[in-house]
Tab-separated table of C-alpha atoms in Angstrom:
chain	number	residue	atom	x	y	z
A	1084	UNK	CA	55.807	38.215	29.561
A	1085	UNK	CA	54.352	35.679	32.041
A	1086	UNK	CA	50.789	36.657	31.635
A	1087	UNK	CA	51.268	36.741	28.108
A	1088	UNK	CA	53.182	32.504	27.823
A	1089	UNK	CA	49.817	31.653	30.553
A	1090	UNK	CA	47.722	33.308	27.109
A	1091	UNK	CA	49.443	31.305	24.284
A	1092	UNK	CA	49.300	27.845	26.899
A	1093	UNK	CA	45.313	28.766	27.080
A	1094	UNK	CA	44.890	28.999	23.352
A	1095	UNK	CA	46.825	26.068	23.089
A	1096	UNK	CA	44.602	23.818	24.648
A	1097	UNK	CA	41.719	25.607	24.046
A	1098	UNK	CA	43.134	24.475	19.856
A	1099	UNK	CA	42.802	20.773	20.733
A	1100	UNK	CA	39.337	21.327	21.860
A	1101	UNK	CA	38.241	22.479	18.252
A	1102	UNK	CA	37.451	19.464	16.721
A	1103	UNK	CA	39.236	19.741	12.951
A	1104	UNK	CA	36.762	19.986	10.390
A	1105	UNK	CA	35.642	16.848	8.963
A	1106	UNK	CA	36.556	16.271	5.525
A	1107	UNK	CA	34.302	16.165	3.190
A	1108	UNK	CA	33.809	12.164	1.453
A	1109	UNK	CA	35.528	12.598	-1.442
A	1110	UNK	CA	31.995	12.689	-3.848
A	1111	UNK	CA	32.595	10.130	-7.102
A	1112	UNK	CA	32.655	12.163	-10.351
A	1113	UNK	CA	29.307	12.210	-12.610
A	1114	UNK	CA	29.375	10.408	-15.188
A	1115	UNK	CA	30.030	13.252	-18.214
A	1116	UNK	CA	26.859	13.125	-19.950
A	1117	UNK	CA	28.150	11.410	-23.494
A	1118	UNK	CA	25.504	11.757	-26.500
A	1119	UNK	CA	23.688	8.210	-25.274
A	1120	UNK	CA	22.786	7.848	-29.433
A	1121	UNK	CA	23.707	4.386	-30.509
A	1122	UNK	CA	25.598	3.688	-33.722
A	1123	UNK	CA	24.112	0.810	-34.303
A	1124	UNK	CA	21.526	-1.901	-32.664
A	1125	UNK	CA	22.594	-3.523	-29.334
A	1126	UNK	CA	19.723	-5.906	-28.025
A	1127	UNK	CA	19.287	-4.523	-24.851
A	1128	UNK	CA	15.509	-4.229	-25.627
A	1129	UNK	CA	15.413	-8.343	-25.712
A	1130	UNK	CA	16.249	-8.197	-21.785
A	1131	UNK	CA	12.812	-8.423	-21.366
A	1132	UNK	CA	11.930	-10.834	-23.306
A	1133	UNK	CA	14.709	-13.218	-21.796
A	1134	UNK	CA	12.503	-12.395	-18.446
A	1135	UNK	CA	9.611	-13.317	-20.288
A	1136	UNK	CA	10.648	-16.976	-21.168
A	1137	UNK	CA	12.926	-17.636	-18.120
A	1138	UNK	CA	9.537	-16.718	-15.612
A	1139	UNK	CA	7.369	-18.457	-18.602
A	1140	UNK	CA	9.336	-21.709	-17.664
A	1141	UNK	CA	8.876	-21.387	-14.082
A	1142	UNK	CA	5.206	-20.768	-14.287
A	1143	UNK	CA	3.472	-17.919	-11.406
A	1144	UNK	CA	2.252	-18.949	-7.988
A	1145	UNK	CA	-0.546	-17.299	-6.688
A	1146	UNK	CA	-2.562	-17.995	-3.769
A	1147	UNK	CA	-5.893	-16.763	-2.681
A	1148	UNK	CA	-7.844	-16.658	0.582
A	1149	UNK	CA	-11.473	-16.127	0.608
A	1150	UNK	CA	-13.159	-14.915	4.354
A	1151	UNK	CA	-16.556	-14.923	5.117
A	1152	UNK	CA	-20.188	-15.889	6.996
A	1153	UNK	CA	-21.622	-18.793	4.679
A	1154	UNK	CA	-24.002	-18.183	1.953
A	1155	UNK	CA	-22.088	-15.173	0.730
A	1156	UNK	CA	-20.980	-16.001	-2.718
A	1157	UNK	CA	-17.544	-17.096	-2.261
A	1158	UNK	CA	-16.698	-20.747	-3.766
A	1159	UNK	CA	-18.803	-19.092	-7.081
A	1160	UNK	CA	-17.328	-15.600	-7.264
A	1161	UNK	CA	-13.867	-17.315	-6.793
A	1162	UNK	CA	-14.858	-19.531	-10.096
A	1163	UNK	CA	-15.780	-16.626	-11.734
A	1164	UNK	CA	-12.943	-14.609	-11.392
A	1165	UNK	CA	-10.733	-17.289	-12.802
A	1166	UNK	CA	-13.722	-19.001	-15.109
A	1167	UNK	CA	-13.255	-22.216	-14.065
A	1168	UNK	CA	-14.274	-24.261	-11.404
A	1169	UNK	CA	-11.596	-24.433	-8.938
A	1170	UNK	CA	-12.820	-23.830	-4.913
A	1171	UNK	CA	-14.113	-26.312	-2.956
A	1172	UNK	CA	-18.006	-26.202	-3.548
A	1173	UNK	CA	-16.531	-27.792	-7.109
A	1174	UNK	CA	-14.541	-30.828	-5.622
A	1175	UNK	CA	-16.698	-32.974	-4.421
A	1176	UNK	CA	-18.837	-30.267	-1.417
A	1177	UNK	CA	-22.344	-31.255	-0.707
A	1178	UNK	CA	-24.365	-29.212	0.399
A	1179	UNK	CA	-25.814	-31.569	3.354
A	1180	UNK	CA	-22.176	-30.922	5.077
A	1181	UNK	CA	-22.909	-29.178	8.402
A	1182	UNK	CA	-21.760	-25.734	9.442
A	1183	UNK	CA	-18.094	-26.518	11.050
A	1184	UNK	CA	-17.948	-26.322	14.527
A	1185	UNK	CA	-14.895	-23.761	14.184
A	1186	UNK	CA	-13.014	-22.493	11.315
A	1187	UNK	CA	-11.639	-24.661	9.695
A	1188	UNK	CA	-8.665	-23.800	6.474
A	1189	UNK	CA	-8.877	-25.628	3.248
A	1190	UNK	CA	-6.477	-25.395	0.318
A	1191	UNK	CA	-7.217	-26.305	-3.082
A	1192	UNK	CA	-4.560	-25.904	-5.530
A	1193	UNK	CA	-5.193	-26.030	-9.693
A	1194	UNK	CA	-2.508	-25.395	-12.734
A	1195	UNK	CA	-4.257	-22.877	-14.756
A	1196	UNK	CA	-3.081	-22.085	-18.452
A	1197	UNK	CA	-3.864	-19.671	-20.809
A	1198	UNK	CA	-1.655	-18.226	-23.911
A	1199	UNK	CA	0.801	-20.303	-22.642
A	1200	UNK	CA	1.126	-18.852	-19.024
A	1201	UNK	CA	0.803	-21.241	-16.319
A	1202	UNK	CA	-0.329	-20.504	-13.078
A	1203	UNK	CA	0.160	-22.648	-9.753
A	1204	UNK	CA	-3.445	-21.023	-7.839
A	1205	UNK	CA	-4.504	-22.182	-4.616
A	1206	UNK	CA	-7.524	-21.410	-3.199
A	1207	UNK	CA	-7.962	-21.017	0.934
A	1208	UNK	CA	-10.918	-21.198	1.959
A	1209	UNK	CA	-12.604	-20.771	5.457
A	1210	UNK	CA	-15.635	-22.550	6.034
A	1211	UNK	CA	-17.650	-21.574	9.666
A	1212	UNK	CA	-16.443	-18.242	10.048
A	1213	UNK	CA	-18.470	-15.987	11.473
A	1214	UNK	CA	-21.309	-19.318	11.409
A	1215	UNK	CA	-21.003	-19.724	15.172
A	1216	UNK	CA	-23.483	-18.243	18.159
A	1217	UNK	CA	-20.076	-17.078	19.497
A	1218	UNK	CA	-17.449	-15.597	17.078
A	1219	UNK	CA	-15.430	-14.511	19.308
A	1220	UNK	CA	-11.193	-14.967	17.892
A	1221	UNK	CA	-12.804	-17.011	15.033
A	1222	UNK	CA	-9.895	-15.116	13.266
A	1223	UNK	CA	-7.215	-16.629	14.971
A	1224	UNK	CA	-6.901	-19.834	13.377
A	1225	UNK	CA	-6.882	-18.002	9.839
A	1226	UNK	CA	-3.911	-15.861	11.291
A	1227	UNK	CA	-2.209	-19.327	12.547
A	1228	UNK	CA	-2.419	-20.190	9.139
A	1229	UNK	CA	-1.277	-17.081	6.973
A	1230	UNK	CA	1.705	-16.946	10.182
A	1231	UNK	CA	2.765	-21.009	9.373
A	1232	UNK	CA	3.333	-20.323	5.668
A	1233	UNK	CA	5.501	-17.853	6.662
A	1234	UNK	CA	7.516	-19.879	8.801
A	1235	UNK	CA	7.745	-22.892	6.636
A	1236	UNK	CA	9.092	-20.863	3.833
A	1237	UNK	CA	11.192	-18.707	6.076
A	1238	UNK	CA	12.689	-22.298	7.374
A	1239	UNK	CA	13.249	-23.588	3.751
A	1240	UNK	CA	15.233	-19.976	3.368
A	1241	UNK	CA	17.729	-20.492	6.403
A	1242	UNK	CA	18.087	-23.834	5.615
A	1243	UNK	CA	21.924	-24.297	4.731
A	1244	UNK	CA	21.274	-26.385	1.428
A	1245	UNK	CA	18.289	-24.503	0.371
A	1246	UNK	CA	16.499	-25.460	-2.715
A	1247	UNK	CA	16.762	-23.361	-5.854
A	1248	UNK	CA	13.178	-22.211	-5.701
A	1249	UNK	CA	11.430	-22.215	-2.730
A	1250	UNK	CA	7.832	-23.518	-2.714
A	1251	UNK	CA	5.480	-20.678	-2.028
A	1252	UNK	CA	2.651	-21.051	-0.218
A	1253	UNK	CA	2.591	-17.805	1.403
A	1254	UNK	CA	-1.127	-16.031	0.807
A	1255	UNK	CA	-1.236	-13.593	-1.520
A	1256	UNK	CA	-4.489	-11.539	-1.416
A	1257	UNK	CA	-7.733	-12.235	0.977
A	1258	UNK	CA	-10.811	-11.469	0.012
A	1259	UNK	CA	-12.698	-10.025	2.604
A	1260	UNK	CA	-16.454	-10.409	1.854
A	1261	UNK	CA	-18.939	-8.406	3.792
A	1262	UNK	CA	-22.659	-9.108	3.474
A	1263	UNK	CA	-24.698	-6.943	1.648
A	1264	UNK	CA	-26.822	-5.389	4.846
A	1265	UNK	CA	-26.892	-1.473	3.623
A	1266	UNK	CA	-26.076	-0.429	7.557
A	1267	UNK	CA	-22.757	-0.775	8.565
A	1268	UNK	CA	-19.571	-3.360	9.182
A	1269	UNK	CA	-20.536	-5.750	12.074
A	1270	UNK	CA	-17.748	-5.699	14.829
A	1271	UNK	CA	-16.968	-9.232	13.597
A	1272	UNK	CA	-15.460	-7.591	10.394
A	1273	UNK	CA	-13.584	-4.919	11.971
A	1274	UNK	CA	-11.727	-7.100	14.486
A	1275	UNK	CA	-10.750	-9.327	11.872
A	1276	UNK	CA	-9.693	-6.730	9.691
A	1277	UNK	CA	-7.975	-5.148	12.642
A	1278	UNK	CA	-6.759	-8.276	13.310
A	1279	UNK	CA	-5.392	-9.203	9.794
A	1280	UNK	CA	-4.266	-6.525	7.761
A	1281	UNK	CA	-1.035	-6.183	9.145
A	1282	UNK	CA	0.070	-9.625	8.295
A	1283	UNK	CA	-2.101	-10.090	4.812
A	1284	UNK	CA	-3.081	-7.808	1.815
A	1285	UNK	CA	-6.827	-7.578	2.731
A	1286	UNK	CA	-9.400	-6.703	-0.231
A	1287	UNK	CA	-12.708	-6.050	0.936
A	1288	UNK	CA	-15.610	-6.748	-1.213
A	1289	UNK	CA	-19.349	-6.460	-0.919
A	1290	UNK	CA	-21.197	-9.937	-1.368
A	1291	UNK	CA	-24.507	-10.066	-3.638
A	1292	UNK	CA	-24.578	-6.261	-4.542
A	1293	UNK	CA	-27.516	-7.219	-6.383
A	1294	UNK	CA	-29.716	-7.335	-3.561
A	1295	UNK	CA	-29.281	-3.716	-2.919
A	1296	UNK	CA	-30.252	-0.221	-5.049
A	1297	UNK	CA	-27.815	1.985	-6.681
A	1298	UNK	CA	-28.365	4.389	-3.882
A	1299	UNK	CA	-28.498	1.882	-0.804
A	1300	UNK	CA	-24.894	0.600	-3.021
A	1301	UNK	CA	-23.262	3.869	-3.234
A	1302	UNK	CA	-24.388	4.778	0.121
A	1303	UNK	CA	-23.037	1.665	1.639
A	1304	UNK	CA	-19.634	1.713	-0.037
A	1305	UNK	CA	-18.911	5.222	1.383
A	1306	UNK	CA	-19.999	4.059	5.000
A	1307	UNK	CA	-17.670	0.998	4.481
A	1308	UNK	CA	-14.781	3.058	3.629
A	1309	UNK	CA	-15.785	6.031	6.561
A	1310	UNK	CA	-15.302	3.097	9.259
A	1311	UNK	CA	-12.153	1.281	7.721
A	1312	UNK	CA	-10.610	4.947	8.063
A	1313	UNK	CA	-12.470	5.423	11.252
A	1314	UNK	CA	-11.012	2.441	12.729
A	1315	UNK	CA	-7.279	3.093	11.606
A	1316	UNK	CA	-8.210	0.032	9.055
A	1317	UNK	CA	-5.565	-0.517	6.223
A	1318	UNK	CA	-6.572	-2.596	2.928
A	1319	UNK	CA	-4.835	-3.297	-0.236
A	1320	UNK	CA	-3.336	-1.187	-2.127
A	1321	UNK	CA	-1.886	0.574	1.166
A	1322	UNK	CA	-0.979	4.573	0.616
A	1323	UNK	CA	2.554	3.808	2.503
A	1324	UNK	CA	3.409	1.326	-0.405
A	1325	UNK	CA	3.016	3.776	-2.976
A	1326	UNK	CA	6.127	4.140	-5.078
A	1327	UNK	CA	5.363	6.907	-6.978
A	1328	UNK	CA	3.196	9.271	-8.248
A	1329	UNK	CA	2.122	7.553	-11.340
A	1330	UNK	CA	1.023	4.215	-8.872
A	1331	UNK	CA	0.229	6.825	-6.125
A	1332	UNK	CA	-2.478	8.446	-8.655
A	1333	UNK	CA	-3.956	4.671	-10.035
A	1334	UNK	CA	-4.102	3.325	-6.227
A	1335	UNK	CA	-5.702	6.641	-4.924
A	1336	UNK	CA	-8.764	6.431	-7.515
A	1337	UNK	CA	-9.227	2.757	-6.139
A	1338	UNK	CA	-9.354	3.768	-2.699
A	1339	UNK	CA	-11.151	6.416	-2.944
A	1340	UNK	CA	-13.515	5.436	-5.626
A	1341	UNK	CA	-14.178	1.513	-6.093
A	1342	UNK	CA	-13.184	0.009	-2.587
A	1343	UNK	CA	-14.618	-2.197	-1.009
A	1344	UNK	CA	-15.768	-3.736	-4.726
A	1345	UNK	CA	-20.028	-4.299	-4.755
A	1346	UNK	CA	-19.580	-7.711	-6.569
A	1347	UNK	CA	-22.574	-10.591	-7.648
A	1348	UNK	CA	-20.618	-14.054	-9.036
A	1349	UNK	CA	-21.960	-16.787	-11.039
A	1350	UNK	CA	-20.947	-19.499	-13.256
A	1351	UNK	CA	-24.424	-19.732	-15.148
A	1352	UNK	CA	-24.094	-18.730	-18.719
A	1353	UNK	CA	-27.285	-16.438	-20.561
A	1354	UNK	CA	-28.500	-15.575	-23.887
A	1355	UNK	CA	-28.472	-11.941	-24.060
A	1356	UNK	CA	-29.063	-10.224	-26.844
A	1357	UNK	CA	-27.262	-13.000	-29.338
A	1358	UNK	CA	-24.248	-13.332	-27.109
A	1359	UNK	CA	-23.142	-15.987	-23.822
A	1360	UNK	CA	-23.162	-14.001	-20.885
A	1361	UNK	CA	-22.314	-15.000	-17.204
A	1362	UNK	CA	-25.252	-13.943	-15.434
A	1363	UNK	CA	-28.112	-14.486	-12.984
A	1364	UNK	CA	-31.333	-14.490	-13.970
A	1365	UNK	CA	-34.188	-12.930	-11.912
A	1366	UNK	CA	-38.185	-12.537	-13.094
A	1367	UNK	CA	-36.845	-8.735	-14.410
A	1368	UNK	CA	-33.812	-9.776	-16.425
A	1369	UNK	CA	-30.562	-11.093	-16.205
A	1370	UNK	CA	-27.830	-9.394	-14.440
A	1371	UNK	CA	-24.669	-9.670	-16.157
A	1372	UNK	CA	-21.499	-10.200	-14.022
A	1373	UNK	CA	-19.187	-8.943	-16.264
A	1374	UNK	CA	-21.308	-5.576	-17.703
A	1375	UNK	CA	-20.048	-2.262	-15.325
A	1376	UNK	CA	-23.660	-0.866	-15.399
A	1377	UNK	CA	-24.923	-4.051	-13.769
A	1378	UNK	CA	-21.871	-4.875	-11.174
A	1379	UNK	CA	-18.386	-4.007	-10.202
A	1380	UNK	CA	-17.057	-7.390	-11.004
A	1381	UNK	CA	-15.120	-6.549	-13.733
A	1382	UNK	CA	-12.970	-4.149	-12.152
A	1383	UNK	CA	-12.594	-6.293	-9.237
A	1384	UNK	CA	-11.040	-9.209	-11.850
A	1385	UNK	CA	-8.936	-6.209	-13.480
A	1386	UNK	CA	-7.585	-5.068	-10.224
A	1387	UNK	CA	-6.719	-8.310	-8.810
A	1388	UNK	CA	-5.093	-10.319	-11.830
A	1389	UNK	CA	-4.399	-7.740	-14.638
A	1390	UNK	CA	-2.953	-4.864	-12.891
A	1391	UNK	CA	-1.998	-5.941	-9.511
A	1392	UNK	CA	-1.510	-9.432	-9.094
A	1393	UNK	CA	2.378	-8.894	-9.309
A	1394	UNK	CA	2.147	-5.899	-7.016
A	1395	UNK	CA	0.546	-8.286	-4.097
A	1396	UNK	CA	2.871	-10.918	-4.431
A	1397	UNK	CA	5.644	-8.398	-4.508
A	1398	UNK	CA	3.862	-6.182	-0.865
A	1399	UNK	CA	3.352	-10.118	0.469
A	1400	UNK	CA	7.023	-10.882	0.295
A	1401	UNK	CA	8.816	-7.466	0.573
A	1402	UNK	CA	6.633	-6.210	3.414
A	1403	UNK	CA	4.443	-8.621	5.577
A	1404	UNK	CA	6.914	-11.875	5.175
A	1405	UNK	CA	10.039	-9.089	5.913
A	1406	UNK	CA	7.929	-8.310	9.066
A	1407	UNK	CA	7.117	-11.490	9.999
A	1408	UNK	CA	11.115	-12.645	9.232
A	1409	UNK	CA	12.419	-9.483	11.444
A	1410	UNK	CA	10.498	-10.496	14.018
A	1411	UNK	CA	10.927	-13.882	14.157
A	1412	UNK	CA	14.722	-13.734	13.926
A	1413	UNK	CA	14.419	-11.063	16.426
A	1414	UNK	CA	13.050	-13.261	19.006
A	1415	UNK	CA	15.671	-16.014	18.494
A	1416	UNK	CA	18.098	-13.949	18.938
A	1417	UNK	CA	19.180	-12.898	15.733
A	1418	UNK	CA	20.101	-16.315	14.671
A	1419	UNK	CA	17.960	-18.035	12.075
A	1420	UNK	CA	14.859	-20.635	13.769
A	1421	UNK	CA	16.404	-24.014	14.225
A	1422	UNK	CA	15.001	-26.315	11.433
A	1423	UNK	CA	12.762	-29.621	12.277
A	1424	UNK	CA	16.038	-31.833	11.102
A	1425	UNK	CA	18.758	-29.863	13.748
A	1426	UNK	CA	16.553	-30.226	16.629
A	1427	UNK	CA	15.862	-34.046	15.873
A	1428	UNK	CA	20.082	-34.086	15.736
A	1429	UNK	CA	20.044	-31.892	18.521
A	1430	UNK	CA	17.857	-34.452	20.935
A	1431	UNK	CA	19.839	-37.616	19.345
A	1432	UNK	CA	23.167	-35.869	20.539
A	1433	UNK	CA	22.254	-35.458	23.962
């Protein structure tokens, strides 16, 4: 009888060793599917329309960077895609002004209408890089830049009385433009594309395509896109930002397909056959910007402003400003950046 009390002590406390099984979170009940058919007209389809004019009020931001050696096409191809004049070679640029002795950042900004959309665009561009004997970190002031706009509107966002709508001045898209040598990227490109395309949606495009062949073209474009993957190099639309299958399909055709875009700008209207064509004229003909067969130009505009102009602003704040904000906040110590005005009260306190 002893041996057997020693037993039930054992399996006693061997009992409160078993943990008790866990129960289960009680699961909420599914909805029972009712028959969704409406008796009569609601107005939920006027939700979006009540999107429509509240964002219509507001107007759209956008802001564009272009990056690139001189000479390339940029202020023009940046006219074209929005058909009017509005980079810097149009304000008042000579073209006596020397080559900058570094990079220096300048921002235009325009209000752009049409169909009764307004858009707030500013244009960044970058004059002398990649102009110097010595390029070397000619990128780093351009990341400075894209980083400060960043912190000024992460600053306006921890601010306790914050204003309704925060200015944005955050960069959007950069256009990446790589000259038109039919060989391969110079290092200068892959650094800053290295560099860059974790903190900015990069779009790389080939400058003047009409200084190459169709084959030297297609052969070029495929070389471009062997090194980016080479290189671990990740452009706009990136495959991890997918959301599903239907944008994973669109996006993968770009990649794999159009990227980087062989482009030719100009803000020269033609006569061709009857009609006003943007164009360039050479002693063969006229090459027409916006005609597929001649230039890639066309889906370049598409891409950027009627399909995915939304989708950049949307990766700009949700993924590379998020980044930049973890981090930031990170390194203070979780607590938001002290604004300009607390640190002024801060030193008149003390």
């Amino acid at each position: 009888p002893h041996a057997g009390s020693v037993e039930s002590k054992n399996e006693a406390a061997m009992s409160e060793l078993v943990p008790e099984p866990r129960q289960k979170p009680v699961v909420p009940m599914k909805p029972v599917g009712i028959n969704t058919s409406l008796l009569g007209y609601i107005g939920i389809d006027t939700i979006i329309e009540q999107m429509r004019k509240k964002t219509m009020k507001t107007g759209f931001d956008f802001n564009i960077m272009v990056v690139g050696q001189s000479g390339l096409g940029k202020s023009t191809l940046v006219n074209t895609l929005f058909k009017s004049q509005v980079s810097r070679k149009s304000s008042g640029w000579n073209r006596e002004e020397k080559i900058p002795k570094t990079v220096e950042i300048k921002a235009i900004g325009h209000v752009i209408e049409e169909g009764g959309v307004k858009m707030k665009l500013t244009v960044i561009d970058t004059p002398g890089f990649g102009d110097q004997i010595n390029n070397e970190n000619c990128w780093e002031p351009i990341e400075k830049y894209i980083n400060e706009q960043y912190e000024k509107f992460l600053k306006e966002e921890v601010n306790i009385a914050r204003k309704k709508r925060i200015p944005d001045t955050r960069v959007h898209c950069c256009l990446y433009f790589i000259s038109p040598t039919g060989h391969s990227l110079r290092p200068l490109d892959l650094e800053f594309m290295k560099h860059l395309s974790k903190v900015v949606n990069i779009i790389p495009v080939i400058a003047k395509a009409d200084t190459m062949t169709l084959e030297e073209k297609t052969e070029f474009k495929q070389r471009v896109r062997k090194e980016l993957e080479v290189n671990g190099i990740e452009f706009y639309p990136q495959k991890e930002f997918d959301e599903d299958l239907e944008d994973k399909t669109e996006n993968d055709k770009i990649r794999q397909e159009s990227m980087p875009f062989a482009v030719v700008g100009s803000d020269k209207e033609y006569q061709v056959n009857g009609k006003r064509v943007l164009g360039r004229k050479t002693p063969w003909g006229i090459i027409e910007v916006e005609n597929l067969n001649h230039c890639e130009f066309a889906l370049l505009r598409d891409f950027v402003i009627r399909t995915h102009l939304q989708d950049l602003k949307e990766v700009t704040h949700n993924i590379h400003y998020e980044t930049y904000r973890a981090k930031r906040l990170n390194d203070n110590g979780g607590l938001p950046p002290m604004t300009v005005e607390t640190e002024e009260n801060h030193e008149s306190n003390l």
